[in-house]
Amino acid sequence: MSRMKMFLLLLMAIVNVSAMLEKGLPRRESRRLSCVRCCGPSEQPVSIISSRYTRMSSDPAYSVPKVQPTIDITILKGEKGEMGEKGYPGPVGKEGERGLRGFNGRKGQKGQPGPQGHSCKQLYAAFSVGRRKPLHSSDYFQHVTFDTEFVNLYKHFNMFSGKFFCYVAGIYYFSLNVHTWNFKETYLHLMKNEKEVAILYAQPSDRSIMQSQSLMLDLQEGEEVWVRMFKRERENAIYSEESDVYIIFNGHLIKPAIE
């Protein structure tokens, strides 16, 4: 509203200036009209009013000065306003052209060995691993891992996960040997996938002894066999040391399902 008021005031000032200029024009005294030859024998007579208007418009005393107002636009410009709220996203544009092919990535880590190849070949599977560090159960169920590799044919036993992965279906023989700890219970499960299939147990005693468990399993391709500790009210532990191996887990294929 303030900008509109300023614009109207400027227009009123311009009109007043024009009116003052018209009032202040000098008036010439009336002249006595005299007969003037206005045309020749072959010319048309010219109107007296038209002739008089031509003379007055050419006389500088009767000309009205032209007024060209100049408006300063900067005084009409206000301060910069605040940024408005973000509008709604527009429609999705057309799909662009396909870009250039990128650079090749880094080479990945080597994966686990795949299953055996042609069925006509003779199939084998065997492993024997040990643990040189003693282990105390810290949870209700605790996975037993191994740090020493004696035999690991075709790497079917994963040292990182502590599990044997069956690539060749058939009948397998497994055995577990551990050393008990003085005055501590020993309670372990031999696991097939997520189910316990055998138990190795020893009551607390004032002397440590060797304990073992063994069994045969019919495995299908993709099944896993591993060992876990089972904690009850008593402290559960198995003994070993860096200089020797007291905990050993073995397994080998007896008869493959396809021969």
Coordinates of C-alpha atoms in Angstrom, one line a residue:
M1 CA 0.0 0.0 0.0
S2 CA 2.9 2.4 0.7
R3 CA 4.2 2.0 -2.8
M4 CA 0.8 2.8 -4.4
K5 CA 0.5 6.0 -2.2
M6 CA 3.9 7.2 -3.3
F7 CA 3.1 6.6 -7.0
L8 CA -0.2 8.6 -6.7
L9 CA 1.6 11.5 -5.1
L10 CA 4.1 11.6 -7.9
L11 CA 1.3 11.7 -10.5
M12 CA -0.5 14.5 -8.7
A13 CA 2.7 16.5 -8.6
I14 CA 3.1 16.1 -12.4
V15 CA -0.5 17.2 -13.1
N16 CA 0.0 20.3 -10.9
V17 CA 3.1 21.3 -12.7
S18 CA 1.4 21.0 -16.1
A19 CA -1.5 23.1 -15.0
M20 CA 0.8 25.9 -13.6
L21 CA 2.7 25.9 -16.9
E22 CA -0.5 26.4 -18.9
K23 CA -1.6 29.3 -16.7
G24 CA 1.7 31.0 -16.9
L25 CA 1.9 31.1 -20.7
P26 CA 2.1 34.7 -22.0
R27 CA -1.0 36.0 -23.8
R28 CA -0.4 37.9 -26.9
E29 CA -2.5 41.0 -27.6
S30 CA -5.2 40.5 -30.1
R31 CA -4.1 41.6 -33.5
R32 CA -6.2 43.3 -36.0
L33 CA -7.2 41.1 -38.9
S34 CA -6.2 42.4 -42.3
C35 CA -7.0 41.2 -45.7
V36 CA -4.4 38.8 -47.0
R37 CA -4.3 37.2 -50.4
C38 CA -4.9 33.6 -49.7
C39 CA -5.1 32.1 -53.1
G40 CA -4.4 32.6 -56.7
P41 CA -6.8 32.4 -59.6
S42 CA -6.2 28.6 -59.9
E43 CA -6.0 27.9 -56.1
Q44 CA -8.7 26.9 -53.7
P45 CA -9.4 29.3 -50.9
V46 CA -7.9 28.5 -47.5
S47 CA -10.0 28.7 -44.4
I48 CA -9.1 31.6 -42.1
I49 CA -9.2 29.4 -39.0
S50 CA -6.9 26.8 -40.6
S51 CA -4.4 29.5 -41.6
R52 CA -4.6 31.0 -38.1
Y53 CA -4.0 27.6 -36.4
T54 CA -1.0 27.0 -38.7
R55 CA 0.6 30.3 -37.7
M56 CA -0.1 29.9 -34.0
S57 CA 1.3 26.3 -33.9
S58 CA 4.5 27.5 -35.6
D59 CA 4.9 30.4 -33.2
P60 CA 7.1 29.5 -30.2
A61 CA 5.0 31.7 -27.9
Y62 CA 2.1 29.4 -28.2
S63 CA 3.9 26.1 -28.0
V64 CA 3.4 24.0 -24.7
P65 CA 6.6 22.6 -23.3
K66 CA 6.7 18.8 -23.0
V67 CA 7.1 17.5 -19.4
Q68 CA 8.7 14.0 -19.1
P69 CA 8.6 12.9 -15.4
T70 CA 11.3 10.7 -14.0
I71 CA 10.4 8.2 -11.3
D72 CA 13.1 6.7 -9.1
I73 CA 12.2 3.0 -9.0
T74 CA 14.5 2.4 -6.1
I75 CA 12.3 4.2 -3.7
L76 CA 9.4 1.9 -4.6
K77 CA 11.4 -1.3 -4.0
G78 CA 10.9 -2.8 -0.6
E79 CA 13.1 -5.0 1.5
K80 CA 13.8 -8.6 0.5
G81 CA 11.2 -11.0 2.0
E82 CA 11.8 -14.3 3.7
M83 CA 12.1 -17.5 1.8
G84 CA 8.8 -19.3 1.4
E85 CA 8.1 -22.9 2.2
K86 CA 9.4 -25.7 -0.1
G87 CA 6.9 -26.6 -2.8
Y88 CA 5.7 -30.0 -3.7
P89 CA 8.1 -32.0 -6.0
G90 CA 7.3 -31.9 -9.6
P91 CA 6.5 -34.8 -11.9
V92 CA 9.3 -37.3 -12.6
G93 CA 11.1 -36.4 -15.8
K94 CA 12.0 -38.7 -18.7
E95 CA 14.6 -41.3 -18.2
G96 CA 18.0 -40.1 -19.3
E97 CA 20.4 -41.9 -21.6
R98 CA 22.5 -44.8 -20.3
G99 CA 25.8 -43.7 -18.9
L100 CA 29.3 -45.1 -19.7
R101 CA 30.4 -48.3 -18.1
G102 CA 32.2 -47.8 -14.8
F103 CA 35.6 -49.2 -13.8
N104 CA 36.0 -52.7 -12.6
G105 CA 35.8 -53.2 -8.9
R106 CA 38.3 -54.9 -6.6
K107 CA 38.6 -58.7 -6.7
G108 CA 36.6 -60.4 -3.9
Q109 CA 37.8 -62.9 -1.4
K110 CA 38.1 -66.5 -2.3
G111 CA 34.9 -68.4 -1.6
Q112 CA 34.3 -71.8 0.0
P113 CA 35.0 -74.9 -2.1
G114 CA 32.1 -76.1 -4.1
P115 CA 30.6 -79.6 -4.1
Q116 CA 32.4 -82.5 -5.8
G117 CA 32.1 -82.7 -9.6
H118 CA 31.4 -85.7 -11.7
S119 CA 29.7 -88.6 -9.9
C120 CA 32.0 -91.1 -11.6
K121 CA 34.9 -89.9 -9.6
Q122 CA 35.7 -91.4 -6.3
L123 CA 34.5 -89.1 -3.5
Y124 CA 36.3 -88.3 -0.2
A125 CA 35.7 -86.2 2.9
A126 CA 37.8 -86.1 6.1
F127 CA 38.9 -83.6 8.7
S128 CA 40.8 -83.5 12.1
V129 CA 41.0 -80.3 14.0
G130 CA 42.1 -79.3 17.6
R131 CA 42.0 -76.6 20.1
R132 CA 45.0 -75.4 22.1
K133 CA 43.2 -72.9 24.4
P134 CA 41.0 -73.9 27.4
L135 CA 37.4 -72.8 27.3
H136 CA 34.9 -71.7 30.0
S137 CA 31.2 -71.5 29.2
S138 CA 30.0 -67.9 29.5
D139 CA 26.5 -68.4 28.2
Y140 CA 23.7 -70.9 28.2
F141 CA 24.9 -72.3 24.9
Q142 CA 28.4 -71.6 23.6
H143 CA 29.8 -72.5 20.2
V144 CA 33.2 -74.4 20.4
T145 CA 35.7 -73.3 17.8
F146 CA 39.1 -74.8 16.9
D147 CA 42.5 -73.2 16.1
T148 CA 44.6 -76.2 15.0
E149 CA 44.2 -77.9 11.6
F150 CA 45.6 -81.5 11.3
V151 CA 43.6 -82.7 8.2
N152 CA 41.1 -80.7 6.3
L153 CA 40.5 -82.4 2.9
Y154 CA 39.0 -80.0 0.3
K155 CA 38.5 -77.5 3.2
H156 CA 35.1 -79.0 4.1
F157 CA 35.6 -78.0 7.7
N158 CA 35.3 -74.2 8.1
M159 CA 37.9 -73.1 10.7
F160 CA 36.3 -69.7 11.0
S161 CA 32.8 -71.0 12.0
G162 CA 33.9 -74.2 13.6
K163 CA 31.5 -76.3 11.5
F164 CA 31.8 -79.2 9.1
F165 CA 29.8 -78.6 5.9
C166 CA 28.6 -81.7 4.0
Y167 CA 29.4 -81.4 0.3
V168 CA 29.2 -85.2 -0.3
A169 CA 26.1 -87.0 1.0
G170 CA 26.6 -90.3 2.7
I171 CA 27.5 -92.0 6.0
Y172 CA 30.0 -90.2 8.2
Y173 CA 31.9 -91.1 11.4
F174 CA 32.6 -88.4 14.0
S175 CA 34.5 -88.4 17.3
L176 CA 35.1 -85.8 20.0
N177 CA 37.9 -86.0 22.6
V178 CA 38.3 -83.5 25.4
H179 CA 40.2 -83.1 28.7
T180 CA 38.1 -82.3 31.8
W181 CA 39.1 -79.6 34.3
N182 CA 39.5 -80.2 38.1
F183 CA 36.3 -79.6 40.1
K184 CA 34.5 -78.4 37.0
E185 CA 31.7 -80.0 35.0
T186 CA 32.1 -81.0 31.4
Y187 CA 28.9 -80.9 29.3
L188 CA 29.0 -80.7 25.5
H189 CA 26.7 -81.5 22.6
L190 CA 27.5 -82.9 19.2
M191 CA 25.2 -81.0 16.9
K192 CA 23.6 -81.8 13.5
N193 CA 22.4 -78.5 12.1
E194 CA 20.5 -77.0 15.0
K195 CA 19.7 -80.2 16.9
E196 CA 21.8 -82.1 19.5
V197 CA 22.4 -85.7 18.5
A198 CA 25.0 -86.8 21.2
I199 CA 26.2 -85.7 24.6
L200 CA 29.7 -85.8 26.1
Y201 CA 29.5 -85.4 29.9
A202 CA 31.8 -85.7 33.0
Q203 CA 31.0 -84.9 36.6
P204 CA 33.2 -82.5 38.6
S205 CA 36.2 -84.4 40.1
D206 CA 39.4 -83.7 42.0
R207 CA 41.4 -85.0 39.0
S208 CA 41.2 -84.2 35.3
I209 CA 40.7 -87.1 32.8
M210 CA 40.2 -87.6 29.1
Q211 CA 36.6 -88.0 27.9
S212 CA 35.4 -89.1 24.4
Q213 CA 32.3 -89.5 22.3
S214 CA 31.7 -90.9 18.8
L215 CA 28.9 -91.7 16.5
M216 CA 27.9 -92.2 12.8
L217 CA 25.5 -89.9 10.9
D218 CA 23.7 -90.1 7.6
L219 CA 24.2 -86.6 6.1
Q220 CA 22.6 -84.9 3.2
E221 CA 24.4 -82.3 1.1
G222 CA 24.3 -78.9 2.8
E223 CA 23.9 -80.2 6.4
E224 CA 26.4 -79.2 9.1
V225 CA 28.0 -80.9 12.2
W226 CA 29.6 -78.9 15.1
V227 CA 30.1 -78.8 18.9
R228 CA 28.7 -76.6 21.6
M229 CA 29.0 -76.3 25.3
F230 CA 25.8 -76.5 27.5
K231 CA 25.9 -74.5 30.8
R232 CA 23.8 -75.5 33.8
E233 CA 24.1 -74.4 37.4
R234 CA 27.7 -75.5 37.7
E235 CA 30.7 -74.1 36.0
N236 CA 31.3 -75.8 32.7
A237 CA 34.9 -76.0 31.2
I238 CA 37.3 -78.0 29.1
Y239 CA 41.1 -77.9 29.5
S240 CA 43.9 -77.4 27.0
E241 CA 47.2 -75.6 26.7
E242 CA 49.4 -73.9 24.1
S243 CA 52.2 -76.6 24.3
D244 CA 49.8 -79.5 23.5
V245 CA 46.4 -80.3 22.2
Y246 CA 43.8 -81.9 24.5
I247 CA 40.6 -81.1 22.5
I248 CA 40.2 -82.9 19.1
F249 CA 37.3 -83.2 16.7
N250 CA 37.4 -85.7 13.9
G251 CA 35.2 -86.8 11.0
H252 CA 35.4 -88.7 7.7
L253 CA 33.1 -90.2 5.0
I254 CA 32.5 -93.9 5.3
K255 CA 30.2 -94.5 2.3
P256 CA 29.0 -91.9 -0.1
A257 CA 25.3 -91.9 -1.1
I258 CA 26.2 -92.1 -4.8
E259 CA 28.9 -94.5 -5.9

